[in-house]
Short mmCIF file of C-alpha atoms and ligand atoms in Angstrom, two decimals:
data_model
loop_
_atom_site.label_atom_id
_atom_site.label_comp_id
_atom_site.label_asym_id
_atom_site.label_seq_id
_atom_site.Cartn_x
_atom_site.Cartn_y
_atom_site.Cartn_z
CA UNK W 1181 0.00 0.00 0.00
CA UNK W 1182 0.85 3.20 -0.73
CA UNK W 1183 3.40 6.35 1.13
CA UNK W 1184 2.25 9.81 0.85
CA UNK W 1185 4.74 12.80 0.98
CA UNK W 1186 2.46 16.10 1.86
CA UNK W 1187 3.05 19.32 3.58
CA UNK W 1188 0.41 20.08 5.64
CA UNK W 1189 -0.49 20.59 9.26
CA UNK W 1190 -0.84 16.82 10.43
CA UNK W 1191 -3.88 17.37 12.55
CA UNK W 1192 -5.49 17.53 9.14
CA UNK W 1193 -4.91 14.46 7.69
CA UNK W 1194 -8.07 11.89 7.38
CA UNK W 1195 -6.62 8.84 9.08
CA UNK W 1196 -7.87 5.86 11.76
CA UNK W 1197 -4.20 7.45 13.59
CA UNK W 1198 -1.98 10.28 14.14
CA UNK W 1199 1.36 9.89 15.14
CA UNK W 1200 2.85 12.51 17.32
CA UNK W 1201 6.78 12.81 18.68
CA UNK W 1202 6.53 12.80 22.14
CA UNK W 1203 8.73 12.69 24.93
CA UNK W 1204 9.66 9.57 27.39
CA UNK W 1205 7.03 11.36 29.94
CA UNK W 1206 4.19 11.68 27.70
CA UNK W 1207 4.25 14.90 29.49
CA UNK W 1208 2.92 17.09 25.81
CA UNK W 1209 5.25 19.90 25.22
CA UNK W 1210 5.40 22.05 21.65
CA UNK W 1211 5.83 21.30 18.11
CA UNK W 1212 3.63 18.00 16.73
CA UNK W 1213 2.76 17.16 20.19
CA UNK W 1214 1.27 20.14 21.30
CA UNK W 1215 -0.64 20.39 18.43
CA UNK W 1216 -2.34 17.38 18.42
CA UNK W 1217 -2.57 17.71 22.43
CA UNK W 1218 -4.03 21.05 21.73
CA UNK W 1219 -6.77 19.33 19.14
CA UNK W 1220 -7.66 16.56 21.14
CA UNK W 1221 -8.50 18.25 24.33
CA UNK W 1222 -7.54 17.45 28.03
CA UNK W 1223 -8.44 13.31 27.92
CA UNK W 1224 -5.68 12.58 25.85
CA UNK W 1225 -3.58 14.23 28.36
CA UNK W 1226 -5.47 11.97 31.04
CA UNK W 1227 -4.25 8.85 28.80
CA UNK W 1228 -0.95 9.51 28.54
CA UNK W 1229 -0.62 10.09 32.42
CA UNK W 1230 -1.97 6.33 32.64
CA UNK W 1231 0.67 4.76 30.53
CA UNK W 1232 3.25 7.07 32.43
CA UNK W 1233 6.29 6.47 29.93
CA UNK W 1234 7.55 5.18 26.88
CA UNK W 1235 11.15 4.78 26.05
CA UNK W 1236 13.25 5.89 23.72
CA UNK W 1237 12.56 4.51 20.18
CA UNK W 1238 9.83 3.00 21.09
CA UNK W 1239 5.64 3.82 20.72
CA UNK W 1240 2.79 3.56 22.58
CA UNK W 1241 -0.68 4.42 21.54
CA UNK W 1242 -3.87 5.82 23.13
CA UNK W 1243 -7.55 6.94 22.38
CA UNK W 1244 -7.63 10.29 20.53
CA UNK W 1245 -9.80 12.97 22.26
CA UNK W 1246 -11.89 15.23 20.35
CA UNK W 1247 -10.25 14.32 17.47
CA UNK W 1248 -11.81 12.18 14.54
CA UNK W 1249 -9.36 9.80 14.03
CA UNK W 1250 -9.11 6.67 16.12
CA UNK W 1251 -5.66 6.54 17.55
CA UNK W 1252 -2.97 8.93 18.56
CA UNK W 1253 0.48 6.76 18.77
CA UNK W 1254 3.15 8.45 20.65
CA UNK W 1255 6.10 7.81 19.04
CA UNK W 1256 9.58 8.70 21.15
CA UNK W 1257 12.22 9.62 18.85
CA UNK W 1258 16.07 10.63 19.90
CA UNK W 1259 17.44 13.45 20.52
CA UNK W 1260 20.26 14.42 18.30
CA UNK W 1261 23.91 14.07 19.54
CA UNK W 1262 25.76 14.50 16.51
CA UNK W 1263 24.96 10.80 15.55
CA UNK W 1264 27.10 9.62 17.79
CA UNK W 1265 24.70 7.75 20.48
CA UNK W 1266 23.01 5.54 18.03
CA UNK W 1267 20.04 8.13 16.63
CA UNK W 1268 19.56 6.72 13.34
CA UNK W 1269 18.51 3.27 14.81
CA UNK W 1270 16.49 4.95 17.72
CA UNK W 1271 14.63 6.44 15.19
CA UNK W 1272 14.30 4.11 12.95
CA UNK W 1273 12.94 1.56 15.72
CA UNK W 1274 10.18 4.35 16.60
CA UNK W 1275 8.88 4.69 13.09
CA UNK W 1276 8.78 0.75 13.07
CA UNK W 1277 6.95 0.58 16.66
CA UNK W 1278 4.66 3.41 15.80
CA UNK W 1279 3.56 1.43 12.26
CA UNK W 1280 3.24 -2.07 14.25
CA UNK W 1281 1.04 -0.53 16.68
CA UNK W 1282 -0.84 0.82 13.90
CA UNK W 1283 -1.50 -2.62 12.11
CA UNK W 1284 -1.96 -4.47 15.32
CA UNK W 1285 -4.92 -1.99 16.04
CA UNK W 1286 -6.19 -2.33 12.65
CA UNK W 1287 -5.43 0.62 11.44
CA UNK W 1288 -5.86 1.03 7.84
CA UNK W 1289 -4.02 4.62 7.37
CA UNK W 1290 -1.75 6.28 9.84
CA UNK W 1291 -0.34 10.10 9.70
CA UNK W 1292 3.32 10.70 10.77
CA UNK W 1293 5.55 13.96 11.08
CA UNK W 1294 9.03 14.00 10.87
CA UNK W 1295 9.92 12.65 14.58
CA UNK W 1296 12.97 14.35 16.08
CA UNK W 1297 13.43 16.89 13.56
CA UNK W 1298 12.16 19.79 15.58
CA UNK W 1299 13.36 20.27 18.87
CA UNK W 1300 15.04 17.20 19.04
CA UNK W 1301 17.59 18.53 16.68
CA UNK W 1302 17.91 15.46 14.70
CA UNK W 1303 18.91 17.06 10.64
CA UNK W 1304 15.79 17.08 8.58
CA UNK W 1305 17.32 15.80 5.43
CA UNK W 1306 18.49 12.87 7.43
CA UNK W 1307 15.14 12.59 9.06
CA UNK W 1308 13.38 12.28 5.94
CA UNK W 1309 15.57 9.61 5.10
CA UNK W 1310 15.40 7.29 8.40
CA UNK W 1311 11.44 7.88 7.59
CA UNK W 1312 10.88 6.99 3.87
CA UNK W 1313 13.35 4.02 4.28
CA UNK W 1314 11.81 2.49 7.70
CA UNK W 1315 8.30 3.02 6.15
CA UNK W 1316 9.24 1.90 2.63
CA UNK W 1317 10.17 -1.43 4.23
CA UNK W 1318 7.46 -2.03 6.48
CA UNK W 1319 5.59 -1.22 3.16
CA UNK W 1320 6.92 -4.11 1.33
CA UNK W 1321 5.05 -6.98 3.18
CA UNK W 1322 1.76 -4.69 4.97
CA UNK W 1323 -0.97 -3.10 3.16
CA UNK W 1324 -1.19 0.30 5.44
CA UNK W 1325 -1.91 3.57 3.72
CA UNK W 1326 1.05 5.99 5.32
CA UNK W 1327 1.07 10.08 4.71
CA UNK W 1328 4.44 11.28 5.99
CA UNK W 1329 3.45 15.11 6.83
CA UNK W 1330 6.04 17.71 6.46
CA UNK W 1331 4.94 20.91 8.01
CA UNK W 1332 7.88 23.55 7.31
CA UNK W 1333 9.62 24.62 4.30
CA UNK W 1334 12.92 24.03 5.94
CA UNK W 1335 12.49 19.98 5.91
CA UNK W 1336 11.76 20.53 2.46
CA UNK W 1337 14.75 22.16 1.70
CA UNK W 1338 16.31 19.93 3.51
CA UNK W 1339 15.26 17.43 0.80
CA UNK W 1340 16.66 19.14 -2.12
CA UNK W 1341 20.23 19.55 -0.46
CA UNK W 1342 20.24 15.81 -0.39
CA UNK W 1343 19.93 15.57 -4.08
CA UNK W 1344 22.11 18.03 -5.50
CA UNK W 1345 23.45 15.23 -7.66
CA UNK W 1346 19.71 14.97 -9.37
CA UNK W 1347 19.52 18.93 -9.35
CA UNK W 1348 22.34 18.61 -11.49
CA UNK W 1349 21.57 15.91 -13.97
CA UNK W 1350 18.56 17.97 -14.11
CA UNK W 1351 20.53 21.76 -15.28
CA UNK W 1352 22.32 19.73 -17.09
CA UNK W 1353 19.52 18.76 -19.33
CA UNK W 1354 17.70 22.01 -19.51
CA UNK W 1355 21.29 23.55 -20.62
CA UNK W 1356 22.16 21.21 -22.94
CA UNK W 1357 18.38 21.51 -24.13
CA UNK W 1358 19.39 25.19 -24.64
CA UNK W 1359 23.10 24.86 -25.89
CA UNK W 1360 21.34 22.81 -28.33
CA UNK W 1361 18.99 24.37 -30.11
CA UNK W 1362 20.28 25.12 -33.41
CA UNK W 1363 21.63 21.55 -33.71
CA UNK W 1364 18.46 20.08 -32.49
CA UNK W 1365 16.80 21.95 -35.10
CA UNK W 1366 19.48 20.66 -37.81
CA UNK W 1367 18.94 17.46 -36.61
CA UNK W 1368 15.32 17.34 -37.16
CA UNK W 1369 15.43 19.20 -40.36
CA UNK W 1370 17.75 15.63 -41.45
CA UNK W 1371 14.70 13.69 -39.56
CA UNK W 1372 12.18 15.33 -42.31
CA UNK W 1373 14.45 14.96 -45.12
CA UNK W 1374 15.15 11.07 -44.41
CA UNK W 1375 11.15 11.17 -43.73
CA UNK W 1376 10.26 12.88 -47.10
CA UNK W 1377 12.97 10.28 -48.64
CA UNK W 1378 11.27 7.40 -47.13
CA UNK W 1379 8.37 8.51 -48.15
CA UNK W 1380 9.37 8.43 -52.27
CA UNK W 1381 10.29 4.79 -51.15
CA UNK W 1382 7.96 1.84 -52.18
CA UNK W 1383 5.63 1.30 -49.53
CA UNK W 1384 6.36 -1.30 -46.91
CA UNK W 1385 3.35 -3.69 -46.37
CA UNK W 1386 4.23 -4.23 -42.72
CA UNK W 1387 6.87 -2.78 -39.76
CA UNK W 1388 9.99 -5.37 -38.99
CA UNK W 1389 10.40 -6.51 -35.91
CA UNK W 1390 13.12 -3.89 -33.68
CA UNK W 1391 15.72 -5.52 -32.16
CA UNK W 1392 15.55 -6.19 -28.44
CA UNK W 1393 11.99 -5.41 -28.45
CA UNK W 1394 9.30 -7.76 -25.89
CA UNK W 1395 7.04 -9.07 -28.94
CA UNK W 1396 5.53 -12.18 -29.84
CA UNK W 1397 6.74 -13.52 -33.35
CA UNK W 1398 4.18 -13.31 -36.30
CA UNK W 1399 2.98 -10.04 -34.34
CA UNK W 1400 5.81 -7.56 -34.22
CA UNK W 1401 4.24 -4.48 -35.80
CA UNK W 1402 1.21 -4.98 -33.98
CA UNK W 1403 3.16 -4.65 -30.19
CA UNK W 1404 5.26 -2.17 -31.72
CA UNK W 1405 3.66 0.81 -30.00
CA UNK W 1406 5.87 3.24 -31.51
CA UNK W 1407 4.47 2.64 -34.92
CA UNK W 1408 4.82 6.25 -36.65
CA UNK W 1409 1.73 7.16 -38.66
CA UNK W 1410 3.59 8.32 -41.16
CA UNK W 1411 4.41 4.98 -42.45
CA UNK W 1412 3.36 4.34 -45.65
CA UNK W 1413 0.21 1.76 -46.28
CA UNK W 1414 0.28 -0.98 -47.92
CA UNK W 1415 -1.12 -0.97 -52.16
CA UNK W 1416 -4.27 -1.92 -50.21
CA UNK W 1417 -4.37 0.07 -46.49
CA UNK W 1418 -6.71 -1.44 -44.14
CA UNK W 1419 -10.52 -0.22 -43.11
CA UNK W 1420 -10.43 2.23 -40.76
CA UNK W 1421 -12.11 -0.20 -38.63
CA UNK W 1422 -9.44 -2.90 -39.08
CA UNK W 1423 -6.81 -0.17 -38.76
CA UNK W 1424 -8.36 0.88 -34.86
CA UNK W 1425 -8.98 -2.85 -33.85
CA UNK W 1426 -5.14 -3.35 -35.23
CA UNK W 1427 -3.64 -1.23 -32.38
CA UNK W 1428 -1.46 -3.10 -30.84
CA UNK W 1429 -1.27 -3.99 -27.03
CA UNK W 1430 -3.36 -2.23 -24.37
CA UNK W 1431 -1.85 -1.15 -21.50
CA UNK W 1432 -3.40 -3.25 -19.43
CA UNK W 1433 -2.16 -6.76 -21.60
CA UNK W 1434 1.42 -4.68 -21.64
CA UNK W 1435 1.98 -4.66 -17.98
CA UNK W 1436 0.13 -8.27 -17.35
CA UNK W 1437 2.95 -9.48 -19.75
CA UNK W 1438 5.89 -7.74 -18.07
CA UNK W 1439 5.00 -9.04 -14.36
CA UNK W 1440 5.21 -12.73 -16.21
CA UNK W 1441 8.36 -12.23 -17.85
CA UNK W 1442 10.17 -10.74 -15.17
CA UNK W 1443 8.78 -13.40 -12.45
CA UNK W 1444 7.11 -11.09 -10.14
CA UNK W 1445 3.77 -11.64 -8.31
CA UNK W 1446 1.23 -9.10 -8.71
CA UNK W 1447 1.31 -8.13 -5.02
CA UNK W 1448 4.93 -7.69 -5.45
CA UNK W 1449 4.35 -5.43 -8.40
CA UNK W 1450 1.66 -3.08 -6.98
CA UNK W 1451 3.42 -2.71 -3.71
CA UNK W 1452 6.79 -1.88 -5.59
CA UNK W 1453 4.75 0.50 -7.44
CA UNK W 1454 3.08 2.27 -4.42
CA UNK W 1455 -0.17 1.75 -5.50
CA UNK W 1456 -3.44 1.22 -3.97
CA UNK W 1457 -4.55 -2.90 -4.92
CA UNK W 1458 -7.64 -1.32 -6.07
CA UNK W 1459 -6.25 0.66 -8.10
CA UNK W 1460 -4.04 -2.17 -9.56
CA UNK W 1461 -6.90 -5.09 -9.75
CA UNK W 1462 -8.84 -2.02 -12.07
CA UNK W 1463 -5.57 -2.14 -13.87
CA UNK W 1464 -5.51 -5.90 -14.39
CA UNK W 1465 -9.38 -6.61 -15.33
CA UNK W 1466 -9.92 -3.60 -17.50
CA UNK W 1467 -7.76 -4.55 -20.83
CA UNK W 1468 -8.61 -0.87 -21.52
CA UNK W 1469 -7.83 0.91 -18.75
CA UNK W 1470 -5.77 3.98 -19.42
CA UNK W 1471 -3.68 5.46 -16.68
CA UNK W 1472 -2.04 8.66 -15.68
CA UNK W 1473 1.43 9.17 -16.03
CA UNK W 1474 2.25 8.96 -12.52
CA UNK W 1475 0.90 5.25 -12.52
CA UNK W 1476 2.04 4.33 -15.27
CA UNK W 1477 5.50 5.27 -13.98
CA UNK W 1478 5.39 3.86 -11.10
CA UNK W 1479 4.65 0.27 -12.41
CA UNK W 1480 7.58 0.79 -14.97
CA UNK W 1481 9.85 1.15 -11.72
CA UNK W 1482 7.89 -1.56 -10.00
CA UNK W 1483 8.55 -3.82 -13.06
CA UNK W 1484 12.78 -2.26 -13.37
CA UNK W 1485 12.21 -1.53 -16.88
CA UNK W 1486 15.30 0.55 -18.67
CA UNK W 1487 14.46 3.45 -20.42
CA UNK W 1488 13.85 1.96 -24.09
CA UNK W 1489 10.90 -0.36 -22.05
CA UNK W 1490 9.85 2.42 -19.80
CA UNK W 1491 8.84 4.37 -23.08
CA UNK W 1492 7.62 1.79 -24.50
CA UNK W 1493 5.16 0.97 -21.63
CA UNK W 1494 4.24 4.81 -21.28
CA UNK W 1495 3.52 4.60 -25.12
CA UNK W 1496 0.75 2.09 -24.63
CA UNK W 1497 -1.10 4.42 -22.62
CA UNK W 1498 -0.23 7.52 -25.24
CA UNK W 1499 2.32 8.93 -22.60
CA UNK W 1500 6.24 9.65 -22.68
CA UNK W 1501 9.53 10.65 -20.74
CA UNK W 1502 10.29 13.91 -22.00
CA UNK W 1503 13.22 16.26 -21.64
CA UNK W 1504 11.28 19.52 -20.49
CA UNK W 1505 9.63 18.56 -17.59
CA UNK W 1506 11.35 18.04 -14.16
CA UNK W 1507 9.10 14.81 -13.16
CA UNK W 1508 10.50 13.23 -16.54
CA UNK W 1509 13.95 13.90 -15.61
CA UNK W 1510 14.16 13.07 -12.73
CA UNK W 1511 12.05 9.67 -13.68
CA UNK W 1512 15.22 9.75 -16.18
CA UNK W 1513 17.78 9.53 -13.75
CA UNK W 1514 16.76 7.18 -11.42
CA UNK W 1515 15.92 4.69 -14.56
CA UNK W 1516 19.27 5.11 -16.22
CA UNK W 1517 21.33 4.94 -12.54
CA UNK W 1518 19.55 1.53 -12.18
CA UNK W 1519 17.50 2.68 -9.07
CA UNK W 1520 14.37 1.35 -8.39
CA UNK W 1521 13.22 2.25 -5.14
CA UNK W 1522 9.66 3.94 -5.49
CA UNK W 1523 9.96 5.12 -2.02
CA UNK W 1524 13.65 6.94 -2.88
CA UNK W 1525 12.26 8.28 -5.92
CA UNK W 1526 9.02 10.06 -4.32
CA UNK W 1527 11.33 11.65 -1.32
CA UNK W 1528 13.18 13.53 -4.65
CA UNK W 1529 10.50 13.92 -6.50
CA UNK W 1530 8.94 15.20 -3.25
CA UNK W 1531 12.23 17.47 -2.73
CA UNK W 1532 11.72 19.41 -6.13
CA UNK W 1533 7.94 20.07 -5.73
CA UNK W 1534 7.15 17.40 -8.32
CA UNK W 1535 3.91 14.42 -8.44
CA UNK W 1536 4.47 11.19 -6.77
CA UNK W 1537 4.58 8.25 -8.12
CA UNK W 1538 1.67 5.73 -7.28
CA UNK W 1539 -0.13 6.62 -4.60
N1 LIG P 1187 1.99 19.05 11.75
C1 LIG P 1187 3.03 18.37 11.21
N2 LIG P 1187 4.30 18.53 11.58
C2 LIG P 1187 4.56 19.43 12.54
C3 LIG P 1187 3.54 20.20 13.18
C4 LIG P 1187 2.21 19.98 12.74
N3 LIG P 1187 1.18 20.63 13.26
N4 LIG P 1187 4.12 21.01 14.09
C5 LIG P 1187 5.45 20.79 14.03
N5 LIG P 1187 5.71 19.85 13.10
P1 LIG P 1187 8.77 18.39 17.17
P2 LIG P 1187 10.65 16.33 18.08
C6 LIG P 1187 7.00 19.29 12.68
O1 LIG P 1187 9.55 19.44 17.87
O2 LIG P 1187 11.77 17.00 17.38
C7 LIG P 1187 7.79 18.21 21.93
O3 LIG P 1187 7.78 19.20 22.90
C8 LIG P 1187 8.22 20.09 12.98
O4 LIG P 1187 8.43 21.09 12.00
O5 LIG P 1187 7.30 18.48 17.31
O6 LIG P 1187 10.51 14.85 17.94
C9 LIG P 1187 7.54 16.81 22.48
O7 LIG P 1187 6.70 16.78 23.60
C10 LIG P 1187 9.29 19.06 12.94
O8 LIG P 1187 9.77 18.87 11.60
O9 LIG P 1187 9.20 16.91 17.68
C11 LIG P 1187 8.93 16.38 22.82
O10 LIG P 1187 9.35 16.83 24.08
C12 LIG P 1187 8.59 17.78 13.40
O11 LIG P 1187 7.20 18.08 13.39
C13 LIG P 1187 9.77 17.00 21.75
O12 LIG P 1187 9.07 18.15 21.33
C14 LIG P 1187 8.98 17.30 14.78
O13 LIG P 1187 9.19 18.41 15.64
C15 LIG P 1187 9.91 16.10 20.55
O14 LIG P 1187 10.78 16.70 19.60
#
């Protein structure tokens, strides 16, 4: 099931539980904790003085006041010491407690902030981090919906520090885009010459097969989803009916086919994917379905595709990576470094303002 990035104020979020960072006393204080203390009213105070304390890295989880949701787990992050008294795995344990508690209780959607980055001191880069991994892997084998809520800009900037490498790949595209120009436009004036060339050629009846392409044999022009309507017919073209029913593979068959090849299970590929299993059962029982970008995305990363496949996927559904939009790029880079990890790819997509995958 799916992880949420927002920024928001968490006490808005529309969950069965809240998380809040609270101390070892339960004792309420500022930040997260006083708001949600401050929402709930005096009775969660009166449960928290019941349970009395809750170590370090560690959660513990009460009824939630005058709030709607059902739960309120206290979660007890570290305090920052330079990261020398064993903070990342304190924290790491707390987000892992706090989600357990959550299941256990049968919660089906829990709210977090970013524990310890406030006045706790822990970095809020780092803090994002320790979150999107520890959730990402609980993630892999529960179906809970999770919304990590950032509440100030400076965790978000936070973010984009830790990518610098991706802010880069990214200026270097749109500056090479630039630098390029003229010899983009040469480039495509060849593209219409070898076109209009093509064109005086005799027609060919049907497309070859590409190399390294995923198609059946006897049916390569009709999976080859990059077919260019330009393409001459044959001395007798189709019907325009036969032409539509001739389109090649839906979506829907393309990614049913890629979870066999590669071996996966369809639970694996819908939780790599950070989507909802509703979502992903409409998917697999409507052979027409047509997605958004942002799914279909997110299932080329579940299924590890490179980037000739990912665009070939996309182009099923009428969609592409492009170079002039940030989302594409930075879909770009992950794909071509080889890294799959929906979870790492919605903190930076996340970090530069950008659409999440999946959920
Ligand atoms: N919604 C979402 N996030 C928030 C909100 C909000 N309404 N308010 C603050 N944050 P902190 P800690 C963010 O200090 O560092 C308390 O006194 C905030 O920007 O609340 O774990 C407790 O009682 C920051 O990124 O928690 C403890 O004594 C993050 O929530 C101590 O502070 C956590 O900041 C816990 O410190």
């Amino acid at each position: 099931m799916p992880l949420t990035i927002v920024r928001d104020d968490i006490v808005h979020q529309d969950v069965d539980a809240l998380v809040t960072a609270a101390n070892p006393r339960l004792a309420g204080g500022g930040g997260v904790d006083g708001a949600i203390h401050r929402a709930a009213g005096p009775a969660l105070a009166v449960a928290c003085a019941k349970i009395g304390y809750c170590p370090t890295g560690s959660a513990c989880i009460t009824e939630a006041g005058r709030l709607p949701c059902k739960f309120i787990i206290h979660a007890v992050g570290p305090v920052w010491h330079g990261g020398t008294r064993n903070e990342r795995a304190l924290l790491a344990a707390c987000y892992a407690k706090a989600l357990e508690l959550a299941v256990a209780n049968g919660c089906r959607s829990v709210a977090f902030p970013l524990i310890s980055s406030g006045t706790f001191g822990y970095p809020k880069g780092q803090a994002l981090g320790v979150a999107v991994e520890t959730i990402g892997a609980f993630l892999e084998t529960h179906d809970l919906a999770v919304t990590l809520v950032i509440f100030d800009s400076d965790s978000y900037a936070a973010g984009q520090q830790r990518f610098a490498d991706i802010a880069a790949f990214i200026d270097d595209r749109y500056v090479g885009r630039h630098l390029d120009r003229f010899a983009e436009r040469r480039r495509r004036q060849a593209l219409a010459d070898a076109d209009f060339s093509a064109d005086c050629a005799p027609p060919c009846p049907r497309r070859t097969k590409p190399a390294g392409r995923h198609t059946e044999p006897g049916k390569a022009w009709k999976s080859d989803t990059r077919f260019s309507f330009a393409t001459p017919f044959a001395r007798h073209p189709p019907t325009l009916d036969a032409f539509i029913a001739d389109r090649g593979e839906t979506f829907s068959e393309a990614v049913l086919r890629l979870i066999r090849e590669r071996h996966l299970t369809q639970v694996e590929c819908y939780r790599r994917a950070n989507l909802d299993r509703r979502l992903f059962s409409k998917i697999r029982s409507g052979k027409n379905y047509h997605p958004n970008k942002r799914t279909a995305c997110a299932i080329a990363i579940a299924l590890c595709l490179n980037l000739e496949e990912t665009q070939d996927l996309l182009a099923t559904a009428g969609l592409a990576l492009g170079r002039s939009d940030k989302f594409d790029l930075i879909l770009t880079y992950f794909i071509v470094n080889g890294q799959y990890n929906v979870f790492a790819i919605n903190e930076a997509l996340f970090a530069f303002d950008q659409p999440l995958l999946g959920a």
